Amino acid sequence: MRVSVKSLLLAGMLALPLPALAQAGPSAAEVAAMRDTALNNDTVAWDVVEGLTTEVGQRLAATEAEARARSWAVKKLTALGFKNVHIETYTMPVWLRGAEEASVIAPFPQKLTLAALGNSGATGPNGLDAEVVYFPTFADLQAAPAESVKGKIVFVSHAMQATQDGSHYGQFGAARRQGPAVAAQKGAAAIIIRSIGTDYHRNPHTGVTNWPQGVAPIPAAALTLPDAEQLERILKRGQPVKLHLLLTPKFAGTAESGNVVADVPGSDPSAGIVLVGGHLDSWDLGTGAIDDGAGVAITAAAARYFLAPGKQPRRTIRVVWFGAEEPGGFGGEAYAKAHANERHVLAGESDFGADRIWRFQTSLPASSQAINDRIATALAPIGIEKGRTPEGDFGTDVGPTVRTGVAGVSLSQSGLRYFDYHHTPDDTLDKIDPAQLRQNVAAWTAVLAVAANAPEDIAAVPSKD
Amino acid sequence: MRVSVKSLLLAGMLALPLPALAQAGPSAAEVAAMRDTALNNDTVAWDVVEGLTTEVGQRLAATEAEARARSWAVKKLTALGFKNVHIETYTMPVWLRGAEEASVIAPFPQKLTLAALGNSGATGPNGLDAEVVYFPTFADLQAAPAESVKGKIVFVSHAMQATQDGSHYGQFGAARRQGPAVAAQKGAAAIIIRSIGTDYHRNPHTGVTNWPQGVAPIPAAALTLPDAEQLERILKRGQPVKLHLLLTPKFAGTAESGNVVADVPGSDPSAGIVLVGGHLDSWDLGTGAIDDGAGVAITAAAARYFLAPGKQPRRTIRVVWFGAEEPGGFGGEAYAKAHANERHVLAGESDFGADRIWRFQTSLPASSQAINDRIATALAPIGIEKGRTPEGDFGTDVGPTVRTGVAGVSLSQSGLRYFDYHHTPDDTLDKIDPAQLRQNVAAWTAVLAVAANAPEDIAAVPSKD
């Protein structure tokens, strides 16, 4: 490449007034101004989540609905001004919901409301009739002798409560993630669980369950909380309880899924990429508004502020709308593999709805604690505290990237009502409060303003091993 | 009948100390004590509503489920000590729910969640496809020319809000009660309405619709609020919206329904009957906990206090668990007809859930205002104000009796969340707060303590004509 004297002179001239600004990044006041513009005026996030949930609706992984969502996403991100907007595909196994019905045959005939778990086996078209065996907790099922379970419909309950940090999902969610495999290994005919949720509506909470190698899937479904408690009351009467269960989901081979990638190109390619996003797929029962239409909307809306004239960041901000998170993080794995040779310096996702963010956490290395402090300064005025570096990998989608040594950032929304709607038919647009959504956009805007413009290098996170 | 001297003497002796008490009825302190016993300790109402919803579940009018509920009721009321417990049957038309599915075919393919209205017509087994024509209010549908509606699926919305007195149900409920007939008369292929409700869950609100003589039923269903707003957003994009609709309910001739009647016999047969109750039937989507398991439980629990030794009331307290209220008040009509020759002096029903009562109203005649005042005194300490004599006939079940000139009593529960659950799959036991349920029992106990024991005669209500 030829370099002209003129351009050297120009660079030298520009270098005189600019370095102070460029090296320092935006001032605290400048970050605050960007944050408050988003807080008070952002309409992009609502526009994205409203559009995606209305014009596409549910977006089950590796189905034509998810493909329609990718087309929609490319169009929308391009219209918003993002660069390098494209789809990166991969193939994955497909699971499709079928019919789902349950009823108490004896002693008190009545219907129950449930939904198959993702990867559930099927009962066959005529369903199955079997006696129920009840376990108050997943641990009780684990401890049960196989002969008490064999040929029966296992019913596992739990005592999950709403928590601000959503932590109950980890412990109590084991009934869904592992319960079916444990029941299958003990010879159960089927398993039903109390929905991993905290609401009392007749909307079951689906979600993925996992079958270890060699364990054949059995029918596995979640009762709504009112139905689970009804069944518990019936069981407490002490008579044998017999159910009819019809579940006809199917595994349908492999199909294409994909990530949608969009960039805000930075001015300094050597400074590394700041990766943010959410997941584009959803479960099939609702329209995927809080899980995770909100996340793709929030992170894209925040990144978009840096597309405006004069706002180009030092680092490239990459927005990824990941595919197929729900059935097992296929999109996140595919992204990390495809982009292993690019330098990422910070990665974070929004995948916990759109209620107010109350805490942020990073795993920025010690050498970047000044960046962490500047983020803290920018977020405190909108009610967000600085938390400690968390356990874990900052989410299913960015996890595979974070595990390569990239610092993570987490902005924690309140989880107090998230599990009322999570994975249910109730995950619809009306659950999003536009004012809280804007607070989310404001927080991510501030994080990006600081991190993508930080004059310091952001080093890799040292391995803990 | 022979009357011995001894019994005359005994009567005379007893007559000396007792008349003052008997004629005065219980003192305010005695009424308060009974009220507070119920408020603090009642377990009967919970036992009844828990048992009925658990052991029977839904109780659609004129079905075998409602018949099972009557058997359950006779057993329960007998076990509680009521006298003269029996079933009074009548026949009525039967309507049964079938399959119900809806989806947007164009421009944005997706499923919608709905439920057929009671008395809905059917689409046939293959469903129907038609364009949607949207009316923001029932008045807009009424004003529409027939040619704008003919052959289309009418979609009627409304702006119902939660109100403490539930009054919005009257005005906004017209879309359900009359909307289908208006749409049918204009030649619509089908009608879907925004559920007559106030919640944002994917649980549709069913309820009866009425077809005037000569109007053939068309398919008629209610979308959940999230689905109705989704459809509105799709319509606002301005493209023609086409739906597929499958509804296969059926009219199944006539069948038996019935009222369950139980008495607390009074000491003075000439003083007239105080009639209280609720309705035993429910819609088929939930388990009929707030509508109206609570009502039968509350009124029976209150009446039961007068079965205790030494508590016999002056007037007979009659508890009726009416059948078939939902499809059109068949039980209330049958009761009034069957008991036209008995003297009723006061009638009231509990059919608005189990949240706190905040107001009472009566149509006691001017000659009985002292009774009204004593009721007010008894209810004020538990947060219940004295309201004016209301319009109307005090409810669907006691209405036919009240219209014969019997004074009515109404105890108004808060309606602020009633229409979140009303007629939905969400009408389940968990929606009942035991403490508020006890406040209901306490209030009815106080009303009965005053009214059933009032020494004054309670005259008929003068006709307003």
mmCIF file of N, CA, C and O in Angstrom, chain A residues 47 50-58 68 107-110 113 200-203 225-226 229-230 233-234 237 285-287 421 424-431, chain B residues 47 50-58 68 107-110 113 200-203 225-226 229-230 233-234 237 285-287 421 424-431:
data_model
loop_
_atom_site.group_PDB
_atom_site.id
_atom_site.type_symbol
_atom_site.label_atom_id
_atom_site.label_comp_id
_atom_site.label_asym_id
_atom_site.label_seq_id
_atom_site.Cartn_x
_atom_site.Cartn_y
_atom_site.Cartn_z
ATOM 1 N N ASP A 47 -39.488 -1.601 18.521
ATOM 2 C CA ASP A 47 -39.774 -1.866 17.107
ATOM 3 C C ASP A 47 -39.294 -3.265 16.711
ATOM 4 O O ASP A 47 -40.014 -3.994 16.006
ATOM 5 N N GLU A 50 -41.400 -6.001 18.769
ATOM 6 C CA GLU A 50 -42.788 -5.979 18.302
ATOM 7 C C GLU A 50 -42.876 -6.587 16.907
ATOM 8 O O GLU A 50 -43.762 -7.397 16.611
ATOM 9 N N GLY A 51 -41.939 -6.213 16.055
ATOM 10 C CA GLY A 51 -41.960 -6.720 14.683
ATOM 11 C C GLY A 51 -41.703 -8.212 14.600
ATOM 12 O O GLY A 51 -42.421 -8.945 13.908
ATOM 13 N N LEU A 52 -40.690 -8.645 15.311
ATOM 14 C CA LEU A 52 -40.318 -10.062 15.259
ATOM 15 C C LEU A 52 -41.443 -10.955 15.793
ATOM 16 O O LEU A 52 -41.787 -11.974 15.179
ATOM 17 N N THR A 53 -42.028 -10.574 16.923
ATOM 18 C CA THR A 53 -43.068 -11.419 17.522
ATOM 19 C C THR A 53 -44.376 -11.345 16.745
ATOM 20 O O THR A 53 -45.133 -12.310 16.721
ATOM 21 N N THR A 54 -44.628 -10.207 16.092
ATOM 22 C CA THR A 54 -45.876 -10.059 15.340
ATOM 23 C C THR A 54 -45.771 -10.689 13.952
ATOM 24 O O THR A 54 -46.668 -11.410 13.524
ATOM 25 N N GLU A 55 -44.676 -10.402 13.268
ATOM 26 C CA GLU A 55 -44.582 -10.793 11.857
ATOM 27 C C GLU A 55 -44.030 -12.199 11.667
ATOM 28 O O GLU A 55 -44.184 -12.792 10.608
ATOM 29 N N VAL A 56 -43.375 -12.721 12.690
ATOM 30 C CA VAL A 56 -42.895 -14.100 12.623
ATOM 31 C C VAL A 56 -43.600 -14.969 13.673
ATOM 32 O O VAL A 56 -44.056 -16.069 13.379
ATOM 33 N N GLY A 57 -43.710 -14.469 14.892
ATOM 34 C CA GLY A 57 -44.307 -15.301 15.951
ATOM 35 C C GLY A 57 -43.291 -16.298 16.481
ATOM 36 O O GLY A 57 -42.097 -15.990 16.564
ATOM 37 N N GLN A 58 -43.769 -17.488 16.839
ATOM 38 C CA GLN A 58 -42.856 -18.499 17.412
ATOM 39 C C GLN A 58 -41.778 -18.880 16.402
ATOM 40 O O GLN A 58 -42.019 -18.826 15.191
ATOM 41 N N ARG A 68 -37.679 -18.201 8.601
ATOM 42 C CA ARG A 68 -38.364 -16.931 8.319
ATOM 43 C C ARG A 68 -37.839 -15.831 9.240
ATOM 44 O O ARG A 68 -37.699 -14.673 8.839
ATOM 45 N N PRO A 107 -58.960 -41.777 40.592
ATOM 46 C CA PRO A 107 -60.344 -41.952 41.034
ATOM 47 C C PRO A 107 -61.283 -40.816 40.634
ATOM 48 O O PRO A 107 -62.498 -40.991 40.761
ATOM 49 N N PHE A 108 -60.780 -39.676 40.181
ATOM 50 C CA PHE A 108 -61.638 -38.525 39.901
ATOM 51 C C PHE A 108 -61.420 -38.078 38.460
ATOM 52 O O PHE A 108 -60.542 -37.251 38.196
ATOM 53 N N PRO A 109 -62.191 -38.589 37.518
ATOM 54 C CA PRO A 109 -61.938 -38.315 36.099
ATOM 55 C C PRO A 109 -61.945 -36.814 35.789
ATOM 56 O O PRO A 109 -62.888 -36.114 36.149
ATOM 57 N N GLN A 110 -60.908 -36.359 35.145
ATOM 58 C CA GLN A 110 -60.812 -34.959 34.731
ATOM 59 C C GLN A 110 -59.577 -34.783 33.861
ATOM 60 O O GLN A 110 -58.633 -35.554 33.941
ATOM 61 N N THR A 113 -53.761 -30.233 32.088
ATOM 62 C CA THR A 113 -53.107 -29.454 31.036
ATOM 63 C C THR A 113 -51.595 -29.614 31.150
ATOM 64 O O THR A 113 -51.030 -29.379 32.217
ATOM 65 N N TYR A 200 -49.233 -19.268 38.502
ATOM 66 C CA TYR A 200 -50.382 -20.152 38.670
ATOM 67 C C TYR A 200 -51.376 -19.970 37.537
ATOM 68 O O TYR A 200 -52.545 -19.673 37.763
ATOM 69 N N HIS A 201 -50.878 -20.141 36.319
ATOM 70 C CA HIS A 201 -51.769 -20.103 35.172
ATOM 71 C C HIS A 201 -51.725 -21.449 34.467
ATOM 72 O O HIS A 201 -50.792 -22.217 34.653
ATOM 73 N N ARG A 202 -52.769 -21.710 33.672
ATOM 74 C CA ARG A 202 -52.857 -23.025 33.029
ATOM 75 C C ARG A 202 -52.013 -23.059 31.763
ATOM 76 O O ARG A 202 -52.471 -23.536 30.723
ATOM 77 N N ASN A 203 -50.813 -22.535 31.865
ATOM 78 C CA ASN A 203 -49.898 -22.517 30.734
ATOM 79 C C ASN A 203 -48.633 -23.261 31.120
ATOM 80 O O ASN A 203 -47.845 -22.778 31.922
ATOM 81 N N LEU A 225 -48.689 -25.416 37.014
ATOM 82 C CA LEU A 225 -48.691 -25.465 38.475
ATOM 83 C C LEU A 225 -50.087 -25.762 39.040
ATOM 84 O O LEU A 225 -50.211 -26.592 39.942
ATOM 85 N N PRO A 226 -51.148 -25.121 38.524
ATOM 86 C CA PRO A 226 -52.474 -25.504 39.044
ATOM 87 C C PRO A 226 -52.775 -26.984 38.825
ATOM 88 O O PRO A 226 -53.375 -27.624 39.695
ATOM 89 N N GLU A 229 -50.637 -29.139 41.297
ATOM 90 C CA GLU A 229 -51.173 -29.127 42.658
ATOM 91 C C GLU A 229 -52.498 -29.882 42.739
ATOM 92 O O GLU A 229 -52.809 -30.500 43.766
ATOM 93 N N GLN A 230 -53.274 -29.831 41.670
ATOM 94 C CA GLN A 230 -54.508 -30.625 41.616
ATOM 95 C C GLN A 230 -54.167 -32.116 41.712
ATOM 96 O O GLN A 230 -54.777 -32.855 42.485
ATOM 97 N N ARG A 233 -53.222 -33.013 45.171
ATOM 98 C CA ARG A 233 -54.390 -33.138 46.056
ATOM 99 C C ARG A 233 -55.097 -34.467 45.821
ATOM 100 O O ARG A 233 -55.554 -35.117 46.768
ATOM 101 N N ILE A 234 -55.202 -34.851 44.556
ATOM 102 C CA ILE A 234 -55.860 -36.131 44.248
ATOM 103 C C ILE A 234 -55.051 -37.283 44.851
ATOM 104 O O ILE A 234 -55.609 -38.191 45.475
ATOM 105 N N ARG A 237 -55.464 -38.073 48.576
ATOM 106 C CA ARG A 237 -56.647 -38.805 49.022
ATOM 107 C C ARG A 237 -56.302 -40.267 49.303
ATOM 108 O O ARG A 237 -57.101 -40.984 49.894
ATOM 109 N N LEU A 285 -44.459 -22.436 21.963
ATOM 110 C CA LEU A 285 -45.761 -22.223 22.601
ATOM 111 C C LEU A 285 -46.175 -20.760 22.611
ATOM 112 O O LEU A 285 -47.346 -20.443 22.408
ATOM 113 N N GLY A 286 -45.219 -19.871 22.886
ATOM 114 C CA GLY A 286 -45.518 -18.440 22.876
ATOM 115 C C GLY A 286 -44.964 -17.813 21.606
ATOM 116 O O GLY A 286 -44.738 -18.504 20.605
ATOM 117 N N THR A 287 -44.747 -16.508 21.654
ATOM 118 C CA THR A 287 -44.143 -15.847 20.492
ATOM 119 C C THR A 287 -42.704 -15.436 20.786
ATOM 120 O O THR A 287 -42.117 -14.664 20.026
ATOM 121 N N TYR A 421 -43.469 -16.693 32.978
ATOM 122 C CA TYR A 421 -43.796 -16.740 31.546
ATOM 123 C C TYR A 421 -42.858 -17.629 30.739
ATOM 124 O O TYR A 421 -43.193 -18.018 29.616
ATOM 125 N N THR A 424 -43.520 -20.653 28.129
ATOM 126 C CA THR A 424 -44.962 -20.926 28.145
ATOM 127 C C THR A 424 -45.657 -20.230 26.972
ATOM 128 O O THR A 424 -45.067 -19.361 26.317
ATOM 129 N N PRO A 425 -46.923 -20.573 26.748
ATOM 130 C CA PRO A 425 -47.709 -19.823 25.757
ATOM 131 C C PRO A 425 -47.819 -18.342 26.112
ATOM 132 O O PRO A 425 -48.138 -17.514 25.265
ATOM 133 N N ASP A 426 -47.554 -18.022 27.376
ATOM 134 C CA ASP A 426 -47.671 -16.649 27.860
ATOM 135 C C ASP A 426 -46.470 -15.769 27.529
ATOM 136 O O ASP A 426 -46.462 -14.592 27.912
ATOM 137 N N ASP A 427 -45.475 -16.306 26.872
ATOM 138 C CA ASP A 427 -44.334 -15.463 26.496
ATOM 139 C C ASP A 427 -44.725 -14.664 25.250
ATOM 140 O O ASP A 427 -44.426 -15.048 24.119
ATOM 141 N N THR A 428 -45.406 -13.575 25.503
ATOM 142 C CA THR A 428 -45.953 -12.728 24.430
ATOM 143 C C THR A 428 -45.584 -11.269 24.686
ATOM 144 O O THR A 428 -45.190 -10.902 25.800
ATOM 145 N N LEU A 429 -45.763 -10.451 23.670
ATOM 146 C CA LEU A 429 -45.270 -9.067 23.692
ATOM 147 C C LEU A 429 -45.763 -8.259 24.890
ATOM 148 O O LEU A 429 -45.037 -7.424 25.432
ATOM 149 N N ASP A 430 -47.016 -8.506 25.289
ATOM 150 C CA ASP A 430 -47.602 -7.735 26.378
ATOM 151 C C ASP A 430 -46.835 -7.873 27.685
ATOM 152 O O ASP A 430 -47.069 -7.106 28.620
ATOM 153 N N LYS A 431 -45.942 -8.861 27.796
ATOM 154 C CA LYS A 431 -45.171 -9.040 29.031
ATOM 155 C C LYS A 431 -43.993 -8.069 29.121
ATOM 156 O O LYS A 431 -43.296 -8.027 30.131
ATOM 157 N N ASP B 47 -62.939 -26.473 52.837
ATOM 158 C CA ASP B 47 -63.147 -27.913 52.666
ATOM 159 C C ASP B 47 -64.111 -28.194 51.503
ATOM 160 O O ASP B 47 -63.878 -29.098 50.697
ATOM 161 N N GLU B 50 -62.446 -26.948 48.078
ATOM 162 C CA GLU B 50 -61.300 -27.816 47.759
ATOM 163 C C GLU B 50 -61.801 -29.185 47.317
ATOM 164 O O GLU B 50 -61.309 -29.763 46.338
ATOM 165 N N GLY B 51 -62.785 -29.693 48.035
ATOM 166 C CA GLY B 51 -63.294 -31.027 47.712
ATOM 167 C C GLY B 51 -64.009 -31.065 46.368
ATOM 168 O O GLY B 51 -63.782 -31.956 45.548
ATOM 169 N N LEU B 52 -64.859 -30.092 46.145
ATOM 170 C CA LEU B 52 -65.646 -30.071 44.909
ATOM 171 C C LEU B 52 -64.743 -29.919 43.686
ATOM 172 O O LEU B 52 -64.908 -30.625 42.680
ATOM 173 N N THR B 53 -63.776 -29.011 43.766
ATOM 174 C CA THR B 53 -62.921 -28.780 42.596
ATOM 175 C C THR B 53 -61.925 -29.921 42.392
ATOM 176 O O THR B 53 -61.539 -30.192 41.257
ATOM 177 N N THR B 54 -61.534 -30.573 43.464
ATOM 178 C CA THR B 54 -60.558 -31.664 43.345
ATOM 179 C C THR B 54 -61.238 -32.970 42.935
ATOM 180 O O THR B 54 -60.758 -33.685 42.051
ATOM 181 N N GLU B 55 -62.350 -33.284 43.591
ATOM 182 C CA GLU B 55 -62.952 -34.612 43.415
ATOM 183 C C GLU B 55 -63.937 -34.664 42.248
ATOM 184 O O GLU B 55 -64.274 -35.735 41.768
ATOM 185 N N VAL B 56 -64.398 -33.503 41.820
ATOM 186 C CA VAL B 56 -65.272 -33.461 40.644
ATOM 187 C C VAL B 56 -64.596 -32.701 39.497
ATOM 188 O O VAL B 56 -64.587 -33.159 38.372
ATOM 189 N N GLY B 57 -64.006 -31.566 39.805
ATOM 190 C CA GLY B 57 -63.414 -30.753 38.728
ATOM 191 C C GLY B 57 -64.489 -29.969 37.994
ATOM 192 O O GLY B 57 -65.455 -29.506 38.611
ATOM 193 N N GLN B 58 -64.313 -29.795 36.688
ATOM 194 C CA GLN B 58 -65.287 -29.002 35.911
ATOM 195 C C GLN B 58 -66.672 -29.650 35.972
ATOM 196 O O GLN B 58 -66.779 -30.863 36.119
ATOM 197 N N ARG B 68 -72.408 -35.827 38.677
ATOM 198 C CA ARG B 68 -71.477 -36.260 39.730
ATOM 199 C C ARG B 68 -71.371 -35.190 40.811
ATOM 200 O O ARG B 68 -71.254 -35.487 41.996
ATOM 201 N N PRO B 107 -51.157 -12.454 6.470
ATOM 202 C CA PRO B 107 -49.816 -12.467 5.864
ATOM 203 C C PRO B 107 -48.731 -13.109 6.741
ATOM 204 O O PRO B 107 -47.650 -13.360 6.218
ATOM 205 N N PHE B 108 -48.984 -13.355 8.023
ATOM 206 C CA PHE B 108 -47.929 -13.847 8.913
ATOM 207 C C PHE B 108 -48.396 -15.141 9.573
ATOM 208 O O PHE B 108 -49.022 -15.100 10.634
ATOM 209 N N PRO B 109 -48.116 -16.296 8.972
ATOM 210 C CA PRO B 109 -48.665 -17.560 9.470
ATOM 211 C C PRO B 109 -48.296 -17.813 10.933
ATOM 212 O O PRO B 109 -47.124 -17.742 11.301
ATOM 213 N N GLN B 110 -49.293 -18.096 11.739
ATOM 214 C CA GLN B 110 -49.070 -18.421 13.152
ATOM 215 C C GLN B 110 -50.375 -18.878 13.769
ATOM 216 O O GLN B 110 -51.452 -18.548 13.293
ATOM 217 N N THR B 113 -54.774 -18.678 19.935
ATOM 218 C CA THR B 113 -55.420 -19.460 20.982
ATOM 219 C C THR B 113 -56.811 -18.898 21.253
ATOM 220 O O THR B 113 -56.957 -17.697 21.503
ATOM 221 N N TYR B 200 -53.758 -10.907 30.926
ATOM 222 C CA TYR B 200 -52.937 -11.106 29.729
ATOM 223 C C TYR B 200 -52.298 -12.486 29.753
ATOM 224 O O TYR B 200 -51.087 -12.618 29.673
ATOM 225 N N HIS B 201 -53.129 -13.499 29.873
ATOM 226 C CA HIS B 201 -52.642 -14.865 29.800
ATOM 227 C C HIS B 201 -53.299 -15.550 28.609
ATOM 228 O O HIS B 201 -54.339 -15.113 28.132
ATOM 229 N N ARG B 202 -52.657 -16.644 28.162
ATOM 230 C CA ARG B 202 -53.154 -17.305 26.954
ATOM 231 C C ARG B 202 -54.287 -18.262 27.299
ATOM 232 O O ARG B 202 -54.313 -19.410 26.857
ATOM 233 N N ASN B 203 -55.190 -17.788 28.134
ATOM 234 C CA ASN B 203 -56.342 -18.587 28.540
ATOM 235 C C ASN B 203 -57.607 -17.860 28.140
ATOM 236 O O ASN B 203 -57.949 -16.831 28.725
ATOM 237 N N LEU B 225 -56.548 -12.319 25.400
ATOM 238 C CA LEU B 225 -56.147 -10.928 25.179
ATOM 239 C C LEU B 225 -54.820 -10.825 24.434
ATOM 240 O O LEU B 225 -54.690 -10.017 23.496
ATOM 241 N N PRO B 226 -53.798 -11.608 24.799
ATOM 242 C CA PRO B 226 -52.560 -11.531 24.001
ATOM 243 C C PRO B 226 -52.792 -11.863 22.524
ATOM 244 O O PRO B 226 -52.199 -11.224 21.639
ATOM 245 N N GLU B 229 -54.709 -8.929 20.778
ATOM 246 C CA GLU B 229 -53.832 -7.782 20.486
ATOM 247 C C GLU B 229 -52.833 -8.138 19.383
ATOM 248 O O GLU B 229 -52.452 -7.271 18.589
ATOM 249 N N GLN B 230 -52.413 -9.397 19.342
ATOM 250 C CA GLN B 230 -51.546 -9.846 18.250
ATOM 251 C C GLN B 230 -52.279 -9.684 16.913
ATOM 252 O O GLN B 230 -51.728 -9.146 15.949
ATOM 253 N N ARG B 233 -52.450 -6.123 15.926
ATOM 254 C CA ARG B 233 -51.172 -5.636 15.369
ATOM 255 C C ARG B 233 -50.996 -6.112 13.927
ATOM 256 O O ARG B 233 -50.519 -5.358 13.075
ATOM 257 N N ILE B 234 -51.378 -7.353 13.676
ATOM 258 C CA ILE B 234 -51.252 -7.883 12.309
ATOM 259 C C ILE B 234 -52.165 -7.094 11.370
ATOM 260 O O ILE B 234 -51.758 -6.697 10.271
ATOM 261 N N ARG B 237 -50.975 -3.705 10.072
ATOM 262 C CA ARG B 237 -49.996 -3.663 8.980
ATOM 263 C C ARG B 237 -50.679 -3.331 7.660
ATOM 264 O O ARG B 237 -50.000 -3.033 6.670
ATOM 265 N N LEU B 285 -63.743 -25.268 31.181
ATOM 266 C CA LEU B 285 -62.313 -25.050 30.936
ATOM 267 C C LEU B 285 -61.483 -25.134 32.214
ATOM 268 O O LEU B 285 -60.377 -25.667 32.201
ATOM 269 N N GLY B 286 -62.005 -24.567 33.299
ATOM 270 C CA GLY B 286 -61.306 -24.626 34.580
ATOM 271 C C GLY B 286 -61.980 -25.638 35.489
ATOM 272 O O GLY B 286 -62.670 -26.548 35.018
ATOM 273 N N THR B 287 -61.761 -25.491 36.788
ATOM 274 C CA THR B 287 -62.442 -26.394 37.731
ATOM 275 C C THR B 287 -63.547 -25.657 38.495
ATOM 276 O O THR B 287 -64.069 -26.184 39.476
ATOM 277 N N TYR B 421 -59.779 -14.341 35.653
ATOM 278 C CA TYR B 421 -59.904 -15.806 35.682
ATOM 279 C C TYR B 421 -61.255 -16.316 35.189
ATOM 280 O O TYR B 421 -61.389 -17.485 34.838
ATOM 281 N N THR B 424 -62.301 -19.065 32.425
ATOM 282 C CA THR B 424 -61.070 -19.501 31.755
ATOM 283 C C THR B 424 -60.569 -20.807 32.367
ATOM 284 O O THR B 424 -61.015 -21.221 33.434
ATOM 285 N N PRO B 425 -59.585 -21.421 31.709
ATOM 286 C CA PRO B 425 -58.914 -22.583 32.323
ATOM 287 C C PRO B 425 -58.266 -22.223 33.651
ATOM 288 O O PRO B 425 -57.958 -23.110 34.450
ATOM 289 N N ASP B 426 -58.047 -20.952 33.886
ATOM 290 C CA ASP B 426 -57.393 -20.482 35.106
ATOM 291 C C ASP B 426 -58.312 -20.403 36.317
ATOM 292 O O ASP B 426 -57.857 -20.001 37.393
ATOM 293 N N ASP B 427 -59.570 -20.732 36.162
ATOM 294 C CA ASP B 427 -60.463 -20.725 37.323
ATOM 295 C C ASP B 427 -60.224 -22.011 38.120
ATOM 296 O O ASP B 427 -60.930 -23.004 37.966
ATOM 297 N N THR B 428 -59.181 -21.946 38.950
ATOM 298 C CA THR B 428 -58.747 -23.111 39.723
ATOM 299 C C THR B 428 -58.568 -22.714 41.187
ATOM 300 O O THR B 428 -58.514 -21.523 41.521
ATOM 301 N N LEU B 429 -58.449 -23.711 42.042
ATOM 302 C CA LEU B 429 -58.462 -23.510 43.497
ATOM 303 C C LEU B 429 -57.426 -22.502 43.982
ATOM 304 O O LEU B 429 -57.691 -21.738 44.928
ATOM 305 N N ASP B 430 -56.252 -22.505 43.349
ATOM 306 C CA ASP B 430 -55.174 -21.617 43.790
ATOM 307 C C ASP B 430 -55.543 -20.145 43.724
ATOM 308 O O ASP B 430 -54.841 -19.316 44.296
ATOM 309 N N LYS B 431 -56.620 -19.801 43.025
ATOM 310 C CA LYS B 431 -57.031 -18.400 42.924
ATOM 311 C C LYS B 431 -57.783 -17.932 44.172
ATOM 312 O O LYS B 431 -58.127 -16.758 44.289
#
